[in-house]
Amino acid sequence: MKFRTKLFGGFAAVLLLLLIFSYLVLRTFFMMNRNMHGIVDDNYSKVKLANIIQEEINSLNTETTELLLDVNSDRANERSANIEALKFSLDTNLNALDQMFEDQPDASILAQELHQLTDLYVESNDAAIKLLLNKKKDQAIQLHNRDTGPIRLKLFLGLKAFSTLQEKGMDQSLMNSTRTYSFAIRLVVVLLVMTLIAGIFVAIWVLRSVIKSLGYIVAVMKEAAMSANNDLLPRIEVATKDEMASIGHAYNIMAEALEDHARYQQQANLLLQEQNWNKTMVAEITAIYQGIQNLNELAGRFMSALTPALGASYGVVYHRKEIEGGSTRFVKIGAYAPAAKDIGADSFGLGEGLAGQCAAENKRIVLTGPPNEYIHISSALGTAPPRQIVIVPVPYESSVVAVIELASFHPFTPAHLQLLEDLAGLLGITVNSVSGHMQIQQLLHESQTFTEELQTQSEELQLQQEELKTLNDQLGEQIKASEQKTIELEHIKDVLEDKNKHIMLASGYKSEFLANMSHELRTPLNSLLILSQLLAKNTEGNLNLKQVEYSQTIFSSGKNLLGLINEILDLSKIESGKLEVNFAWVQLSNIVDFIERQYEPVASDKDLQFHISLDEDIAGIMIYTDGQRLQQILQNLLSNAFKFTEQGSVTMRFCMTSKEEINEPLADLLTDYALAISVQDTGIGIPKDKHAVIFEAFRQADGTTSRKYGGTGLGLSICQQMAQLLNGFIRIESEEGIGSTFTLYIPTGKVPSELSAPYENEAAAALVINNDNSNERFKEQMVPSLEGKKILIVDDDLRNIYALTTALEAHQIRIIFAENGQEGIHLLHQNTDTDLILMDIMMPTMDGHEAIREIRKIDSFKTLPIIALSAKAMKYDRDKCMEAGANDYISKPVLLDQLLSLIQVWLYRQES
Ligand code: ADP
């Protein structure tokens, strides 16, 4: 039953009881009231009527007595009338009394008796009055006293009895009323008690059932609260249909929701735990291989950390290698195999087997329950096949750089696989950076070897410097200035060594460094060469032969040094791909002439025969090549031939040849026809095993060669690379002790038949301009004197100014000088008769380019010859000077004759 019903029912019963109780109490009071009224209304009126009757009888008696006694008085009539009225009233009242007691037999008899007695009294009274009226007063008084007195007494006794009867009735009524009252009190108490009991019973009944149900619910809820297992909460059994059932129902829904929530929470916690585990493992494992720069060590450490972390037993990692020929293989670089020394294949190709497939598709492969013969995981205690095998690709950008394969007794969980994928992704980046690092390491190593070789050369240079220094000492005061330069050269050597170290960092800096180095070396070399040349000339005649020889040695050592610097620079330019080749049509005979002119004196100097043989059919041809580079290669080959030949001859041959004749793999470089230029000598020759080596930089056939013959071992390597730039190559044939033949093959640019005539007009344009060559040219022209000419030298290096001034003043040239561009312009304004300017380019405050531009802005100096001097030997330096407005360009170190020739050309061109 519902609590509401119970409560309503209980309280309705109590209310009903109260209603009955009220009714009964009211009824009792009503009866009591009626009893009281009975007493008052009935008995009192009866007693009152009896008393009235008694008073009327008394009045009648009094009136009658008065009348009898005094019948003649004035008031006799009045009394008679009163008597008559009293008799009438008496009769009325007696009748009323009779009627009043009709229902009371006792009282009714008494009333009748009273009525009769009253009648008797009235009759006797009337008889007395009658006698009086008959004038028988005495008789009348007598009769009255005799008869009426006893009747009246009886009447009074009767009336008294009547009153007593009525009093009795009143007592009876009072008793009834009292009884009714006490009954009412009892009734009230009983009903009150009953209502109370009923109320308590209802309250207890309702409360007990409520408490019981609530207790059950509270117990279930407590149990739920105490339950450790939030996804399995107790339920309230709903057997009734009351409010408790609703609460139970609501609770059950809530418990279900709580269970759902707990389950969700558990799942979320699980997920969070997995994520935390994943992050921790990723952090731990990646920390393990931080800083490793070797792939095998990286793979070893990675697998040692990863395999146990995933609960796997075996693990192998393969690294991608691009094999020559374009194929890709994955090579084993590390394994985790506590019980097996060697597991897994050594390598596999893309798409080969499952691992190859995984690499090809960049997709994970999981093998569950591999067959028994697949692989066995073994330990000292036993061996069993794994339950699961997983193969994952290690990606980097869009390619697979490695593959990991793991075998485990337990199936891999999704968390394991996720960790594996995350780590593979990170490993990809590391593998890539480590292999990159290893490559750099390799390059660095090579670069170090190169630097070491450079170092050896530099030490040799130092030795030469020391020799120079000794010579300088002997030259005394006059060449102290040169000594200073030598010290500076030493300092520059240090700079060179420092710079060498930079080469190790990146080969890209090498060429820049070498360019700078050549600049640094050329600047002091400039003054060294000029001054030693001056000394060697001994114009004042104050040096003895020995001293002149020393000066010549300094000059030739300086020139050697310059050659070396040029070679190093060339080599670095070639290696960094910065060497420019300018193809143009070149007249072959020009080259032959130049060679002849240059090496005839050398041959006669060394007492050697020198032949040049040129097939007639090619004597007049033009070839499409870089003339300057071709000349450089031939010069080198010839210099070597003369250097390494003590007696016999040096022969140079020019002939056309076809690709097939050459019979050499490199011949593919050529077009169908090629020009073969061979330089043959009868010198010391080169052993067969050294044929390849001598083309490498700094390599010589015999380590002691440089001691005996000098040289750096750079020449041939430069020649070979230049030949390649000209789309050709050099071949060597040599036998130790007999002689060597170096042959240069270069394409002609056309088939032989087309190689002649039409280009003859362009021959002049294609004339190979060579510094030494032009030197010769100028020498021939050198006729006019320079005496009295005024030249402005602008250079920030006082040593250069000093050297140039000394040299030029020897030709009676007047020199003014400035240490930077601004100063130079200032000086020019003061010396408007200046004939020519020698402008250094690299200067502080205002550099040469800017200074030339400023000078050209001034009208009076628009045509003033300006020759730019620069220690930078790059081609674009020359172009930059010309652009700025210089008339000519000469690179440092300046060769005196060449400079003088140039000055003459520009001074007299101006005049003519
Ligand atoms: P360098 O001559 O400055 O040492 P090269 O690169 O020109 O450097 O030559 C490398 C080496 O090859 C020489 O040191 C020498 O041992 C060998 N060599 C070159 N040309 C000849 C030659 N004509 N006869 C014998 N040996 C030669």
Coordinates of N, CA and C in Angstrom, one line a residue, residues 592-695:
V592 N 101.1 27.3 -81.3 CA 102.4 26.6 -81.6 C 103.5 27.7 -81.6
D593 N 103.2 28.8 -82.1 CA 104.2 29.9 -82.1 C 104.6 30.3 -80.7
F594 N 103.6 30.5 -79.9 CA 103.8 30.9 -78.5 C 104.7 29.9 -77.8
I595 N 104.3 28.6 -77.9 CA 105.0 27.5 -77.3 C 106.5 27.5 -77.7
E596 N 106.7 27.6 -78.9 CA 108.0 27.6 -79.5 C 108.9 28.7 -78.9
R597 N 108.3 29.9 -78.9 CA 109.0 31.1 -78.4 C 109.3 30.9 -76.9
Q598 N 108.4 30.3 -76.2 CA 108.7 30.2 -74.8 C 109.7 29.1 -74.4
Y599 N 109.6 28.0 -75.1 CA 110.4 26.9 -74.6 C 111.8 26.7 -75.4
E600 N 111.9 27.4 -76.5 CA 113.2 27.4 -77.2 C 114.3 27.7 -76.2
P601 N 114.2 28.9 -75.5 CA 115.3 29.3 -74.6 C 115.5 28.2 -73.5
V602 N 114.4 27.6 -73.0 CA 114.5 26.6 -71.9 C 115.4 25.5 -72.4
A603 N 115.0 25.0 -73.6 CA 115.7 23.8 -74.2 C 117.2 24.1 -74.4
S604 N 117.5 25.3 -74.9 CA 118.9 25.6 -75.1 C 119.6 25.7 -73.7
D605 N 118.9 26.3 -72.8 CA 119.4 26.4 -71.4 C 119.9 25.1 -70.8
K606 N 119.0 24.0 -71.0 CA 119.2 22.7 -70.5 C 120.0 21.8 -71.4
D607 N 120.3 22.4 -72.6 CA 121.0 21.6 -73.6 C 120.2 20.4 -74.0
L608 N 119.0 20.6 -74.3 CA 118.1 19.5 -74.8 C 117.6 19.9 -76.2
Q609 N 117.2 18.9 -77.0 CA 116.6 19.1 -78.3 C 115.2 19.4 -78.1
F610 N 114.6 20.3 -78.9 CA 113.2 20.6 -78.7 C 112.6 20.6 -80.1
H611 N 111.7 19.6 -80.4 CA 111.0 19.6 -81.7 C 109.6 19.8 -81.6
I612 N 109.0 20.6 -82.6 CA 107.5 20.6 -82.6 C 107.2 20.1 -84.0
S613 N 106.3 19.1 -84.0 CA 105.9 18.6 -85.3 C 104.4 18.8 -85.5
L614 N 104.1 19.4 -86.7 CA 102.7 19.8 -86.9 C 102.4 19.3 -88.3
D615 N 101.4 18.4 -88.4 CA 101.0 17.9 -89.7 C 100.6 19.1 -90.6
E616 N 100.9 19.0 -91.8 CA 100.7 20.2 -92.7 C 99.2 20.5 -92.8
D617 N 98.4 19.4 -92.9 CA 97.0 19.6 -93.2 C 96.3 20.3 -92.0
I618 N 96.9 20.3 -90.9 CA 96.2 21.0 -89.8 C 97.0 22.3 -89.4
A619 N 98.0 22.6 -90.1 CA 98.8 23.8 -89.7 C 97.9 25.1 -89.6
G620 N 97.0 25.2 -90.6 CA 96.2 26.4 -90.6 C 94.9 26.4 -89.9
I621 N 94.6 25.3 -89.2 CA 93.2 25.1 -88.7 C 92.9 26.0 -87.5
M622 N 91.6 26.2 -87.3 CA 91.2 26.8 -86.0 C 90.4 25.8 -85.2
I623 N 90.5 25.9 -83.9 CA 89.8 25.0 -83.1 C 88.9 25.8 -82.1
Y624 N 87.8 25.2 -81.8 CA 86.8 25.9 -80.9 C 87.1 25.4 -79.5
T625 N 87.9 26.2 -78.7 CA 88.2 25.8 -77.4 C 88.6 27.1 -76.6
D626 N 89.0 26.9 -75.3 CA 89.5 28.0 -74.5 C 91.0 28.1 -74.7
G627 N 91.5 29.0 -75.4 CA 92.9 29.1 -75.8 C 93.8 29.2 -74.6
Q628 N 93.3 30.0 -73.6 CA 94.2 30.3 -72.5 C 94.4 29.0 -71.6
R629 N 93.3 28.2 -71.5 CA 93.4 27.0 -70.7 C 94.2 26.0 -71.5
L630 N 94.0 25.9 -72.7 CA 94.8 25.0 -73.6 C 96.3 25.3 -73.4
Q631 N 96.6 26.6 -73.5 CA 98.0 27.0 -73.3 C 98.5 26.6 -72.0
Q632 N 97.7 26.8 -71.0 CA 98.1 26.4 -69.6 C 98.5 25.0 -69.5
I633 N 97.6 24.1 -70.1 CA 97.8 22.7 -70.0 C 99.2 22.3 -70.7
L634 N 99.3 22.9 -71.9 CA 100.5 22.6 -72.7 C 101.8 23.0 -72.0
Q635 N 101.7 24.2 -71.4 CA 102.8 24.8 -70.6 C 103.2 23.8 -69.5
N636 N 102.2 23.4 -68.8 CA 102.5 22.5 -67.7 C 103.2 21.2 -68.1
L637 N 102.6 20.6 -69.2 CA 103.2 19.3 -69.7 C 104.6 19.6 -70.2
L638 N 104.9 20.7 -70.9 CA 106.2 21.0 -71.3 C 107.2 21.3 -70.2
S639 N 106.7 22.0 -69.2 CA 107.5 22.3 -68.0 C 108.0 21.1 -67.4
N640 N 107.0 20.1 -67.2 CA 107.3 18.8 -66.6 C 108.4 18.1 -67.4
A641 N 108.1 18.1 -68.7 CA 109.0 17.3 -69.6 C 110.5 17.9 -69.5
F642 N 110.6 19.2 -69.5 CA 111.9 19.8 -69.4 C 112.5 19.6 -68.0
K643 N 111.6 19.6 -67.0 CA 112.1 19.5 -65.6 C 112.6 18.1 -65.4
F644 N 111.9 17.0 -65.9 CA 112.3 15.7 -65.5 C 113.3 15.1 -66.6
T645 N 113.8 15.9 -67.5 CA 114.7 15.4 -68.6 C 116.0 16.0 -68.4
E646 N 117.0 15.2 -68.2 CA 118.4 15.7 -68.0 C 119.1 15.7 -69.4
Q647 N 118.8 14.7 -70.2 CA 119.5 14.7 -71.6 C 118.5 14.1 -72.6
G648 N 118.8 14.4 -73.9 CA 118.0 13.8 -74.9 C 117.1 14.9 -75.5
S649 N 115.8 14.6 -75.7 CA 115.0 15.6 -76.4 C 113.6 15.6 -75.8
V650 N 112.9 16.7 -76.1 CA 111.5 16.9 -75.8 C 110.8 17.1 -77.2
T651 N 109.8 16.3 -77.5 CA 109.1 16.5 -78.8 C 107.7 16.7 -78.6
M652 N 107.1 17.7 -79.3 CA 105.7 18.0 -79.2 C 105.1 17.7 -80.6
R653 N 104.0 16.9 -80.6 CA 103.3 16.6 -81.8 C 101.8 17.0 -81.8
F654 N 101.4 17.6 -83.0 CA 100.0 17.9 -83.2 C 99.5 17.1 -84.3
C655 N 98.4 16.3 -84.1 CA 97.8 15.6 -85.2 C 96.3 15.3 -84.9
M656 N 95.6 15.1 -86.0 CA 94.1 14.8 -85.9 C 94.0 13.3 -85.7
T657 N 93.0 12.9 -85.0 CA 92.7 11.5 -84.8 C 91.2 11.3 -84.6
S658 N 90.8 10.0 -84.8 CA 89.4 9.8 -84.7 C 89.2 9.0 -83.4
K659 N 87.9 9.0 -83.0 CA 87.5 8.4 -81.7 C 88.0 7.0 -81.7
E660 N 87.8 6.2 -82.8 CA 88.1 4.8 -82.8 C 89.6 4.5 -82.5
E661 N 90.4 5.4 -83.1 CA 91.8 5.2 -83.0 C 92.3 5.3 -81.5
I662 N 91.6 6.1 -80.8 CA 92.1 6.4 -79.4 C 92.0 5.2 -78.5
N663 N 90.9 4.4 -78.7 CA 90.8 3.2 -77.9 C 91.0 3.4 -76.4
E664 N 90.1 4.2 -75.9 CA 90.2 4.6 -74.5 C 88.8 4.8 -74.0
P665 N 88.4 4.4 -72.8 CA 87.0 4.6 -72.4 C 86.7 6.1 -72.4
L666 N 87.6 6.9 -72.0 CA 87.3 8.4 -71.9 C 87.0 9.0 -73.3
A667 N 87.3 8.2 -74.4 CA 87.2 8.7 -75.7 C 85.7 9.1 -76.0
D668 N 84.8 8.6 -75.2 CA 83.4 8.9 -75.4 C 83.1 10.4 -75.2
L669 N 84.0 11.0 -74.4 CA 83.9 12.5 -74.1 C 84.0 13.3 -75.4
L670 N 84.7 12.7 -76.4 CA 85.1 13.5 -77.6 C 84.0 13.4 -78.6
T671 N 84.0 14.3 -79.6 CA 83.2 14.2 -80.8 C 84.0 13.2 -81.7
D672 N 83.5 13.0 -82.9 CA 84.1 12.0 -83.7 C 85.6 12.2 -84.0
Y673 N 85.9 13.5 -84.2 CA 87.3 13.8 -84.5 C 87.9 14.6 -83.4
A674 N 89.2 14.4 -83.1 CA 89.8 15.1 -82.0 C 91.3 15.5 -82.4
L675 N 91.7 16.5 -81.7 CA 93.1 16.9 -81.9 C 93.9 16.3 -80.8
A676 N 95.0 15.6 -81.2 CA 95.9 15.0 -80.2 C 97.2 15.7 -80.1
I677 N 97.5 16.3 -78.9 CA 98.8 17.0 -78.8 C 99.6 16.2 -77.8
S678 N 100.7 15.7 -78.2 CA 101.5 14.9 -77.3 C 102.9 15.5 -77.0
V679 N 103.3 15.4 -75.8 CA 104.6 15.9 -75.3 C 105.4 14.7 -74.9
Q680 N 106.5 14.4 -75.6 CA 107.3 13.3 -75.4 C 108.7 13.7 -74.9
D681 N 109.2 13.0 -73.9 CA 110.5 13.3 -73.4 C 111.3 12.1 -73.2
T682 N 112.6 12.3 -73.0 CA 113.5 11.1 -72.8 C 114.0 11.2 -71.4
G683 N 113.2 11.6 -70.4 CA 113.6 11.8 -69.1 C 113.5 10.6 -68.2
I684 N 113.2 10.9 -66.9 CA 113.3 9.8 -65.9 C 112.2 8.8 -66.0
G685 N 111.1 9.2 -66.6 CA 110.0 8.2 -66.8 C 109.2 8.0 -65.4
I686 N 108.1 7.3 -65.6 CA 107.2 7.1 -64.4 C 106.9 5.6 -64.3
P687 N 107.1 5.0 -63.1 CA 106.8 3.6 -63.0 C 105.3 3.4 -63.2
K688 N 104.9 2.2 -63.8 CA 103.5 1.9 -64.2 C 102.5 2.2 -63.0
D689 N 102.9 1.7 -61.8 CA 101.9 1.8 -60.7 C 101.7 3.2 -60.3
K690 N 102.5 4.1 -60.8 CA 102.3 5.5 -60.4 C 101.5 6.3 -61.4
H691 N 101.2 5.7 -62.6 CA 100.5 6.4 -63.6 C 99.2 7.1 -63.2
A692 N 98.5 6.4 -62.4 CA 97.2 7.0 -62.0 C 97.4 8.0 -60.9
V693 N 98.3 7.7 -60.0 CA 98.5 8.5 -58.8 C 98.9 9.9 -59.1
I694 N 99.8 10.1 -60.1 CA 100.3 11.5 -60.4 C 99.3 12.5 -60.8
F695 N 98.1 12.0 -61.2 CA 97.0 12.9 -61.6 C 96.2 13.4 -60.4

